[in-house]
Structures are given as C-alpha cells and as structure tokens.
C-alpha cells in the first residue's frame, strides 16, 4: 500500500500533529484550493470520527470492523474506497501518534541537463525544446533542459522568469522544476516567475498543477488563473490576472502601468540591461503609463523623454541620469 503526502497530512491534522501556525494555515489553503484533497480529507474525517482516539493504535482491527459496519449501507464501490482509506489512515496515524516526526521522501532522479540557456540583463531568448515546445526566457533568467527527454516525462529547470508554450504529449507529462516549486502539465501556455520572495505561476491556456516542495501542497490552475506564493510569509494566493500585462515581456513589450518614474526604474533597467537613475523628487514622482513595443534603447530614451517631459543624459556605459527637461 502506497502512502502519499496527502495521506500523511490528513492523519497529522486529525491527530493534532500540525505543530505550527504556518502548517495549519497551509493545510486550510490546500483544502480551499484543491477539490480532490478536500474530498480525501472529508473521507478520512468521517472515518476518524467513528473511532475513539486513545484506542486507535491498540485496537485498530476492532475499530476498522466498527467503521465497516457503520457504513455498510453505502454502495460497494464506496466501501472498497473507504476500506483502502481506513488502512492508509490507520497506518499513517499509528506512525504519527507514536511520535514519528521524520518522513522519507524518495525523489525521482534528476535528468541530465545538457543544455543551459542564460538570458543576460536586457536579453530575451527563445528556445525550441527537443519535443517541439517553445520557450521564451526573460532577462536575468535561466533554463536547463536535456538533449533528449525521457520516455515517461519531460522535465526542465528554470531560474527567474520563463514563458512556456508546451506541445501536448499525454504519455509524457511536462514538468518545470524551479526554486521551491514544481509545475506539472500536459500541453499548455503559462508563465513562471521565481524572481524575488514572491513566486508566481500564471496560466494562459490549458491546465496546470503547482506543487509546493516544502509542504507538498498541490494546487490546480485553470486559464486566466495565477498562483502567488510568498516564500518568506508562507502566504499562498490563487487569483485571476491580466494575461496581456503579465506576459507582455515575451512579445518584447515593456509595459509600465500607472507607476511613478521611480517605481518604473526597476522594470526599465531589467528590460534594457541598463542603469537609469533619477535624483530629482519631482521627476521621480511623475506617473507614467505606456507600452514600449520593439524599441531599442535609443528609441526608448527618445520616447520616454517626450511622454514624461524629462531629459536623459548618458553618464557611462549603459548608465543614464533622468532630470527635469528644463535643466541645463
């Protein structure tokens, strides 16, 4: 009998072994977002409530019979399913109640990543994978993938921000390994951004499942849904998002939406691999909303000077100062 991470979580929850507020919070989030997990937990909860707690690990055969008698009016197929869950719950709970706090997780062997693509500051690179899938790697990001995918799955590794347009192959699911999370798909279009403390997976088309490695939580996304996970606070948010804004970068569009010029410096510097600075407070607080499509650095500077009414001066290699337009 195979015991999954979900089985262990259900048993720990029911036996009161979720020790920290973060563990309890993550469990509730998983119940809210994952229908399959919620149904599994409800089954276990029903079984658990038929037992008297202190006797569980000592008289489990007796209590298993009580549960089967109590649910004997259910259809046969449900009895089989619950019988399997009872055995799983008893096995896991016995381990939990005797204080076993370490679980051995056997991970699949990592593939041999023979290809390593790095997009430097100001670069965006498009890559065709061995299966025909297309990938766009954003500035300051990395992609690793094997020369040939395995027979049972297609796995890649990323750091930073990467957009995927995956060729469907039901025999070989596509897996994206990233910092602290894993994305599992068959064929779809989605964006993964692991820059900074908040990691996001944004789904444009198809269906994906995101696995948070620390907790093992599995969260499913549908088109136009986005998962945001703050690794510092543990906060997980599932929400709708604007596809055109989030994924503009893959079409070489720098999109600045209602930002102060000071707030816009970070995405500008990353997009062009440059170092723009602003020291004047009036200029820094000017608000800007604009889309710069397929513009090189010189074209961008000319456009920004016009729409923001500023002066941009070169101070070094790819270094620029933004000042008031009337400054001499």
XYZ file of N, CA and C in Angstrom, residues 64-284:
663
model
N -11.780 -0.921 12.940
C -11.983 -0.997 11.497
C -13.282 -1.734 11.193
N -13.570 -2.792 11.985
C -14.826 -3.519 11.798
C -16.011 -2.635 12.134
N -15.890 -1.811 13.198
C -16.971 -0.895 13.554
C -17.271 0.070 12.424
N -16.217 0.577 11.790
C -16.416 1.536 10.700
C -17.092 0.868 9.522
N -16.650 -0.340 9.168
C -17.242 -1.042 8.038
C -18.716 -1.345 8.285
N -19.059 -1.707 9.536
C -20.465 -1.949 9.861
C -21.252 -0.656 9.756
N -20.657 0.434 10.232
C -21.342 1.709 10.232
C -21.630 2.238 8.851
N -20.838 1.847 7.855
C -21.042 2.363 6.503
C -21.515 1.264 5.562
N -22.051 0.186 6.105
C -22.408 -0.964 5.276
C -23.544 -0.680 4.313
N -24.283 0.423 4.494
C -25.357 0.753 3.573
C -24.852 1.465 2.321
N -23.567 1.834 2.301
C -23.015 2.522 1.138
C -22.830 1.542 -0.023
N -22.793 2.055 -1.264
C -22.528 1.185 -2.414
C -21.197 0.472 -2.270
N -21.064 -0.668 -2.936
C -19.864 -1.491 -2.825
C -18.609 -0.742 -3.215
N -18.688 0.027 -4.310
C -17.501 0.729 -4.771
C -16.996 1.699 -3.725
N -17.903 2.357 -2.998
C -17.500 3.295 -1.957
C -16.864 2.554 -0.780
N -17.387 1.345 -0.467
C -16.816 0.549 0.610
C -15.372 0.190 0.313
N -15.121 -0.164 -0.921
C -13.758 -0.520 -1.311
C -12.844 0.674 -1.142
N -13.317 1.853 -1.596
C -12.513 3.061 -1.490
C -12.247 3.414 -0.038
N -13.293 3.346 0.818
C -13.126 3.693 2.212
C -12.278 2.668 2.952
N -12.405 1.399 2.574
C -11.583 0.368 3.208
C -10.102 0.652 2.970
N -9.781 1.055 1.743
C -8.400 1.415 1.430
C -7.962 2.614 2.258
N -8.851 3.618 2.380
C -8.518 4.810 3.166
C -8.339 4.470 4.635
N -9.190 3.530 5.165
C -9.060 3.128 6.568
C -7.674 2.545 6.817
N -7.254 1.643 5.937
C -5.943 1.024 6.123
C -4.843 2.073 6.058
N -4.983 3.000 5.111
C -3.974 4.050 4.993
C -3.958 4.929 6.221
N -5.164 5.336 6.665
C -5.259 6.210 7.826
C -4.693 5.543 9.067
N -5.015 4.266 9.275
C -4.513 3.554 10.442
C -3.003 3.455 10.425
N -2.463 3.156 9.264
C -1.014 3.001 9.149
C -0.307 4.315 9.427
N -0.794 5.386 8.777
C -0.143 6.676 8.947
C -0.335 7.211 10.347
N -1.564 7.097 10.875
C -1.857 7.650 12.195
C -1.065 6.934 13.279
N -0.923 5.635 13.160
C -0.130 4.901 14.142
C 1.280 5.465 14.207
N 1.839 5.750 13.036
C 3.189 6.321 12.992
C 3.214 7.706 13.612
N 2.173 8.515 13.307
C 2.125 9.873 13.853
C 1.995 9.842 15.365
N 1.085 9.003 15.898
C 0.780 9.011 17.325
C 1.915 8.482 18.183
N 2.780 7.651 17.619
C 3.921 7.190 18.413
C 5.100 8.139 18.279
N 4.857 9.275 17.613
C 5.871 10.328 17.624
C 6.848 10.276 16.476
N 6.533 9.589 15.402
C 7.439 9.559 14.255
C 7.346 10.885 13.539
N 8.401 11.703 13.604
C 8.348 13.044 13.023
C 9.166 13.196 11.768
N 9.814 12.141 11.295
C 10.643 12.247 10.103
C 10.076 11.328 9.042
N 9.839 11.894 7.843
C 9.296 11.113 6.738
C 10.323 11.057 5.615
N 10.550 9.883 5.093
C 11.495 9.700 3.999
C 10.772 9.893 2.682
N 11.206 10.871 1.905
C 10.603 11.147 0.596
C 11.630 10.796 -0.469
N 11.292 9.867 -1.305
C 12.199 9.444 -2.378
C 11.882 10.256 -3.618
N 12.811 11.044 -4.068
C 12.603 11.891 -5.233
C 13.122 11.197 -6.495
N 12.462 11.516 -7.606
C 12.922 10.976 -8.875
C 14.317 11.511 -9.171
N 15.095 10.691 -9.800
C 16.431 11.116 -10.185
C 16.340 12.250 -11.202
N 17.122 13.290 -10.979
C 17.085 14.436 -11.878
C 17.677 14.060 -13.237
N 17.073 14.589 -14.315
C 17.627 14.313 -15.640
C 18.962 15.017 -15.830
N 19.680 14.617 -16.864
C 20.968 15.221 -17.175
C 20.713 16.461 -18.020
N 20.820 17.644 -17.411
C 20.553 18.895 -18.125
C 21.790 19.289 -18.929
N 21.818 18.884 -20.184
C 22.987 19.144 -21.028
C 22.948 20.518 -21.679
N 21.770 21.160 -21.704
C 21.641 22.485 -22.309
C 21.336 23.522 -21.233
N 22.084 24.610 -21.252
C 21.918 25.664 -20.248
C 21.828 27.007 -20.971
N 20.633 27.599 -20.947
C 20.401 28.868 -21.625
C 20.347 29.981 -20.584
N 21.140 31.025 -20.774
C 21.152 32.162 -19.855
C 20.824 33.428 -20.643
N 19.793 34.146 -20.199
C 19.464 35.449 -20.782
C 20.038 36.521 -19.858
N 20.984 37.277 -20.354
C 21.618 38.312 -19.545
C 20.682 39.511 -19.392
N 21.098 40.501 -18.588
C 20.305 41.713 -18.427
C 20.020 42.329 -19.791
N 18.747 42.652 -20.039
C 18.377 43.277 -21.311
C 18.141 42.309 -22.438
N 18.337 40.997 -22.199
C 18.131 39.979 -23.233
C 16.843 39.204 -23.000
N 16.266 38.708 -24.095
C 15.176 37.742 -24.035
C 15.474 36.718 -25.120
N 15.465 35.441 -24.748
C 15.864 34.394 -25.693
C 14.738 33.398 -25.914
N 14.513 33.021 -27.168
C 13.514 31.996 -27.487
C 14.225 30.695 -27.810
N 13.702 29.604 -27.261
C 14.344 28.297 -27.391
C 13.306 27.262 -27.805
N 13.684 26.375 -28.731
C 12.846 25.232 -29.091
C 13.371 24.016 -28.340
N 12.491 23.356 -27.580
C 12.884 22.174 -26.818
C 12.852 20.925 -27.700
N 13.442 19.812 -27.246
C 13.509 18.590 -28.071
C 12.147 18.068 -28.532
N 11.068 18.378 -27.801
C 9.741 17.894 -28.170
C 8.974 18.878 -29.044
N 9.614 19.991 -29.431
C 8.955 20.994 -30.254
C 8.304 22.112 -29.470
N 8.285 22.012 -28.133
C 7.736 23.092 -27.306
C 8.599 24.342 -27.456
N 7.946 25.511 -27.363
C 8.658 26.776 -27.472
C 8.719 27.460 -26.111
N 9.901 28.018 -25.814
C 10.124 28.643 -24.512
C 10.758 30.009 -24.729
N 10.295 30.999 -23.961
C 10.891 32.338 -24.003
C 11.481 32.619 -22.629
N 12.780 32.921 -22.600
C 13.498 33.169 -21.350
C 13.679 34.673 -21.181
N 13.184 35.209 -20.064
C 13.243 36.647 -19.830
C 14.631 37.069 -19.355
N 14.831 38.374 -19.307
C 16.081 38.963 -18.852
C 16.459 38.441 -17.468
N 17.749 38.208 -17.261
C 18.290 37.747 -15.975
C 17.669 36.434 -15.537
N 17.457 35.522 -16.479
C 16.821 34.236 -16.171
C 17.582 33.099 -16.841
N 17.288 31.871 -16.387
C 17.999 30.702 -16.895
C 17.033 29.553 -17.178
N 17.443 28.701 -18.113
C 16.697 27.492 -18.460
C 17.678 26.352 -18.670
N 17.377 25.197 -18.061
C 18.169 23.987 -18.291
C 17.247 22.887 -18.793
N 17.718 22.128 -19.790
C 16.932 21.003 -20.304
C 17.859 19.972 -20.933
N 17.418 18.711 -21.015
C 18.276 17.649 -21.566
C 18.285 17.665 -23.090
N 19.243 16.955 -23.651
C 19.323 16.838 -25.111
C 18.120 16.072 -25.651
N 17.708 15.036 -24.912
C 16.532 14.228 -25.275
C 15.724 13.999 -24.005
N 14.420 14.157 -24.102
C 13.571 13.926 -22.934
C 13.428 12.433 -22.664
N 13.145 12.083 -21.415
C 12.935 10.693 -21.017
C 11.638 10.157 -21.620
N 11.454 8.845 -21.531
C 10.269 8.204 -22.115
C 9.002 8.475 -21.306
N 9.161 8.779 -20.003
C 7.977 8.912 -19.148
C 7.636 10.345 -18.758
N 8.556 11.282 -18.970
C 8.271 12.671 -18.634
C 9.265 13.595 -19.326
N 8.893 14.876 -19.381
C 9.745 15.907 -19.962
C 10.003 16.949 -18.873
N 11.213 16.963 -18.333
C 11.488 17.865 -17.219
C 12.554 18.891 -17.576
N 12.304 20.143 -17.178
C 13.274 21.218 -17.342
C 13.434 21.921 -16.002
N 14.428 22.782 -15.911
C 14.674 23.553 -14.697
C 14.826 25.010 -15.069
N 14.264 25.911 -14.253
C 14.373 27.334 -14.550
C 14.770 28.128 -13.324
N 15.278 29.310 -13.576
C 15.515 30.318 -12.545
C 15.148 31.667 -13.143
N 14.360 32.455 -12.432
C 13.929 33.738 -12.967
C 12.542 33.645 -13.573
N 12.375 34.199 -14.781
C 11.058 34.228 -15.419
C 11.126 33.592 -16.806
N 10.215 32.655 -17.050
C 10.200 31.913 -18.321
C 8.756 31.675 -18.743
N 8.502 31.831 -20.045
C 7.171 31.573 -20.611
C 7.236 30.281 -21.423
N 6.200 29.429 -21.273
C 6.182 28.126 -21.930
C 4.965 27.978 -22.845
N 5.196 27.454 -24.045
C 4.134 27.029 -24.963
C 4.407 25.556 -25.251
N 3.729 24.679 -24.506
C 4.112 23.268 -24.448
C 3.318 22.416 -25.449
N 4.035 21.590 -26.190
C 3.425 20.615 -27.081
C 2.782 19.506 -26.259
N 1.535 19.178 -26.543
C 0.819 18.178 -25.756
C 1.354 16.770 -26.039
N 1.565 16.016 -24.978
C 2.007 14.622 -25.074
C 1.474 13.902 -23.836
N 0.338 13.226 -23.977
C -0.313 12.613 -22.813
C 0.537 11.507 -22.194
N 1.427 10.926 -22.962
C 2.278 9.852 -22.439
C 3.454 10.385 -21.632
N 3.791 11.656 -21.859
C 4.949 12.238 -21.176
C 4.581 13.624 -20.628
N 4.115 13.696 -19.389
C 3.804 14.997 -18.795
C 5.035 15.902 -18.794
N 4.785 17.202 -18.853
C 5.861 18.191 -18.837
C 5.988 18.739 -17.424
N 7.209 18.799 -16.912
C 7.449 19.229 -15.533
C 8.479 20.358 -15.530
N 8.144 21.447 -14.836
C 9.074 22.564 -14.662
C 9.526 22.583 -13.210
N 10.812 22.382 -12.999
C 11.374 22.497 -11.663
C 11.907 23.903 -11.466
N 11.571 24.523 -10.335
C 12.017 25.884 -10.043
C 12.373 25.967 -8.572
N 12.657 27.164 -8.116
C 13.063 27.375 -6.739
C 11.886 27.188 -5.793
N 11.789 25.993 -5.176
C 10.762 25.750 -4.177
C 9.433 25.270 -4.699
N 9.289 25.148 -6.012
C 8.014 24.670 -6.543
C 8.229 23.859 -7.810
N 7.172 23.146 -8.190
C 7.202 22.333 -9.399
C 5.871 22.501 -10.116
N 5.915 22.667 -11.443
C 4.708 22.835 -12.240
C 4.571 21.626 -13.160
N 3.385 20.976 -13.132
C 3.148 19.762 -13.909
C 2.048 20.025 -14.928
N 2.331 19.697 -16.213
C 1.367 19.979 -17.281
C 1.412 18.870 -18.328
N 0.427 18.897 -19.238
C 0.453 18.052 -20.435
C 0.742 18.910 -21.658
N -0.086 19.891 -21.907
C 0.113 20.802 -23.023
C -0.600 22.099 -22.719
N 0.135 23.207 -22.712
C -0.488 24.450 -22.251
C 0.449 25.627 -22.469
N -0.050 26.838 -22.166
C 0.754 28.054 -22.212
C 0.708 28.701 -20.834
N 1.891 28.953 -20.268
C 1.926 29.521 -18.921
C 3.248 30.227 -18.683
N 3.269 31.032 -17.626
C 4.440 31.817 -17.258
C 4.838 31.468 -15.827
N 6.140 31.310 -15.594
C 6.651 31.058 -14.244
C 7.652 32.150 -13.914
N 7.466 32.783 -12.764
C 8.378 33.850 -12.337
C 8.825 33.569 -10.906
N 10.116 33.274 -10.732
C 10.652 32.969 -9.402
C 11.561 34.078 -8.889
N 11.515 35.250 -9.509
C 12.344 36.361 -9.054
C 11.787 36.920 -7.749
N 12.649 37.167 -6.792
C 12.213 37.763 -5.538
C 11.538 36.768 -4.621
N 11.044 37.242 -3.474
C 10.438 36.335 -2.486
C 9.072 35.807 -2.883
N 8.384 36.480 -3.818
C 7.068 36.027 -4.254
C 7.177 35.312 -5.591
N 6.848 34.021 -5.605
C 6.904 33.207 -6.823
C 5.495 33.147 -7.423
N 5.404 33.256 -8.748
C 4.093 33.209 -9.393
C 4.087 32.230 -10.558
N 2.955 31.555 -10.718
C 2.695 30.724 -11.900
C 1.398 31.253 -12.496
N 1.452 31.703 -13.753
C 0.313 32.352 -14.403
C -0.079 31.539 -15.630
N -1.334 31.076 -15.663
C -1.787 30.172 -16.722
C -2.604 30.923 -17.772
N -2.145 30.851 -19.014
C -2.863 31.461 -20.132
C -3.863 30.491 -20.749
N -3.440 29.237 -20.953
C -4.301 28.256 -21.617
C -3.971 26.872 -21.098
N -4.995 26.002 -21.017
C -4.786 24.620 -20.598
C -5.064 24.451 -19.114
N -4.274 23.603 -18.466
C -4.451 23.305 -17.053
C -3.118 22.868 -16.470
N -2.771 23.395 -15.303
C -1.515 23.008 -14.665
C -1.763 22.693 -13.202
N -0.838 21.945 -12.643
C -0.835 21.666 -11.206
C 0.490 22.143 -10.635
N 0.423 22.975 -9.609
C 1.623 23.500 -8.970
C 1.843 22.757 -7.661
N 3.059 22.261 -7.464
C 3.417 21.551 -6.235
C 4.419 22.398 -5.467
N 4.077 22.770 -4.231
C 4.997 23.488 -3.360
C 5.865 22.462 -2.638
N 7.157 22.495 -2.898
C 8.034 21.414 -2.461
C 8.126 21.288 -0.947
N 8.165 22.398 -0.226
C 8.324 22.334 1.230
C 7.155 21.630 1.901
N 5.933 21.943 1.445
C 4.744 21.387 2.094
C 4.138 20.222 1.328
N 4.479 20.090 0.034
C 3.856 19.065 -0.798
C 2.467 19.437 -1.260
N 2.002 20.668 -0.975
C 0.666 21.096 -1.390
C 0.571 21.127 -2.913
N -0.585 20.668 -3.427
C -0.841 20.648 -4.866
C -2.025 21.552 -5.173
N -1.818 22.504 -6.070
C -2.843 23.494 -6.389
C -3.047 23.531 -7.894
N -4.272 23.354 -8.336
C -4.589 23.335 -9.754
C -5.010 24.716 -10.234
N -4.542 25.084 -11.436
C -4.909 26.352 -12.046
C -5.643 26.104 -13.359
N -6.591 26.980 -13.636
C -7.303 26.982 -14.903
C -6.968 28.270 -15.654
N -7.336 28.373 -16.953
C -6.973 29.564 -17.737
C -7.324 30.869 -17.039
N -6.379 31.825 -17.142
C -6.507 33.162 -16.539
C -6.446 33.138 -15.012
N -5.933 32.048 -14.439
C -5.703 31.991 -13.001
C -4.202 32.027 -12.723
N -3.868 32.591 -11.583
C -2.466 32.769 -11.203
C -2.276 32.362 -9.746
N -1.176 31.669 -9.487
C -0.813 31.319 -8.118
C 0.345 32.203 -7.682
N 0.179 32.842 -6.527
C 1.228 33.677 -5.956
C 1.607 33.087 -4.601
N 2.912 32.828 -4.392
C 3.385 32.208 -3.156
C 4.556 33.009 -2.613
N 4.373 33.568 -1.426
C 5.444 34.301 -0.766
C 6.223 33.335 0.123
N 7.474 33.080 -0.228
C 8.256 32.068 0.493
C 8.657 32.539 1.886
N 8.610 33.834 2.133
C 9.007 34.354 3.445
C 7.860 34.276 4.447
N 6.636 34.593 3.998
C 5.482 34.584 4.900
C 4.675 33.296 4.812
N 4.874 32.525 3.717
C 4.090 31.319 3.509
C 2.724 31.587 2.903
N 2.419 32.847 2.607
C 1.105 33.207 2.066
C 0.941 32.682 0.645
N -0.184 32.013 0.385
C -0.495 31.485 -0.941
C -1.803 32.109 -1.409
N -1.787 32.693 -2.609
C -2.977 33.340 -3.158
C -3.247 32.791 -4.550
N -4.492 32.420 -4.786
C -4.940 32.000 -6.113
C -5.925 33.054 -6.613
N -5.677 33.630 -7.788
C -6.469 34.764 -8.247
C -6.494 34.808 -9.774
N -7.395 35.626 -10.319
C -7.398 35.917 -11.748
C -6.337 36.979 -12.029
N -5.884 37.039 -13.282
C -4.855 38.017 -13.639
C -5.058 38.488 -15.076
N -4.404 39.595 -15.406
C -4.472 40.183 -16.755
C -3.357 39.566 -17.599
N -3.729 38.696 -18.539
C -2.737 37.986 -19.359
C -1.873 38.955 -20.143
N -2.487 39.986 -20.749
C -1.740 40.907 -21.608
C -0.667 41.665 -20.827
N -0.938 41.974 -19.575
C 0.058 42.692 -18.779
C 1.172 41.756 -18.313
N 0.781 40.628 -17.742
C 1.768 39.716 -17.158
C 2.722 39.155 -18.210
N 2.221 38.894 -19.409
C 3.027 38.212 -20.416
C 3.469 39.128 -21.566
N 3.364 40.445 -21.374
C 3.776 41.384 -22.422
C 5.257 41.225 -22.761
N 6.079 40.912 -21.766
C 7.529 40.853 -21.971
C 7.936 39.862 -23.048
N 7.156 38.758 -23.175
C 7.533 37.722 -24.141
C 7.396 38.204 -25.582
N 6.601 39.257 -25.781
C 6.440 39.846 -27.114
C 7.302 41.096 -27.266
N 8.339 41.192 -26.435
C 9.273 42.327 -26.442
C 8.560 43.654 -26.224
N 7.619 43.650 -25.291
C 6.899 44.864 -24.912
C 7.216 45.180 -23.452
N 7.708 46.393 -23.220
C 7.892 46.875 -21.856
C 6.623 47.626 -21.479
N 5.873 47.075 -20.549
C 4.590 47.650 -20.158
C 4.726 48.289 -18.775
N 4.487 49.599 -18.732
C 4.519 50.338 -17.474
C 3.113 50.868 -17.232
N 2.472 50.377 -16.174
C 1.073 50.730 -15.933
C 0.931 51.515 -14.643
N 0.658 52.795 -14.776
C 0.382 53.679 -13.648
C 1.441 53.548 -12.552
N 2.691 53.789 -12.934
C 3.803 53.755 -11.985
C 4.423 55.142 -11.883
N 5.022 55.455 -10.728
C 5.871 56.634 -10.680
C 7.144 56.302 -11.456
N 7.828 57.335 -11.899
C 9.058 57.093 -12.649
C 10.073 56.350 -11.786
N 10.068 56.626 -10.496
C 10.977 55.919 -9.592
C 10.623 54.428 -9.513
N 9.329 54.108 -9.439
C 8.889 52.712 -9.417
C 9.195 52.014 -10.733
N 9.196 52.772 -11.828
C 9.409 52.190 -13.155
C 10.869 51.871 -13.446
N 11.790 52.400 -12.634
C 13.216 52.203 -12.915
C 13.617 50.729 -12.907
N 13.073 49.952 -11.944
C 13.460 48.546 -11.858
C 13.082 47.760 -13.117
N 11.803 47.803 -13.571
C 11.490 47.077 -14.810
C 12.206 47.642 -16.035
N 12.438 48.961 -16.073
C 13.168 49.551 -17.202
C 14.593 49.021 -17.246
N 15.286 49.060 -16.110
C 16.679 48.612 -16.053
C 16.811 47.139 -16.397
N 15.855 46.330 -15.930
C 15.906 44.901 -16.236
C 15.641 44.640 -17.703
N 14.660 45.334 -18.272
C 14.276 45.097 -19.661
C 15.400 45.466 -20.627
N 16.091 46.577 -20.345
C 17.130 47.050 -21.268
C 18.550 46.733 -20.796
N 18.681 46.115 -19.630
C 20.014 45.816 -19.140
C 20.830 47.067 -18.920
N 20.171 48.130 -18.462
C 20.814 49.427 -18.283
C 20.696 49.866 -16.828
N 21.226 51.054 -16.547
C 21.162 51.593 -15.188
C 20.690 53.044 -15.264
N 19.367 53.227 -15.210
C 18.777 54.555 -15.180
C 18.606 54.977 -13.722
N 18.938 56.225 -13.412
C 18.721 56.735 -12.066
C 18.008 58.079 -12.151
N 17.291 58.432 -11.089
C 16.634 59.723 -11.005
C 16.827 60.254 -9.587
N 17.318 61.496 -9.486
C 17.590 62.077 -8.169
C 16.639 63.215 -7.828
N 15.992 63.777 -8.845
C 15.060 64.874 -8.618
C 13.721 64.322 -8.132
N 13.218 64.809 -6.994
C 11.997 64.263 -6.398
C 10.763 64.528 -7.248
N 10.720 65.674 -7.904
C 9.568 65.984 -8.762
C 9.506 65.012 -9.931
N 10.657 64.782 -10.562
C 10.720 63.830 -11.681
C 10.409 62.417 -11.187
N 10.955 62.054 -10.035
C 10.765 60.701 -9.516
C 9.303 60.378 -9.285
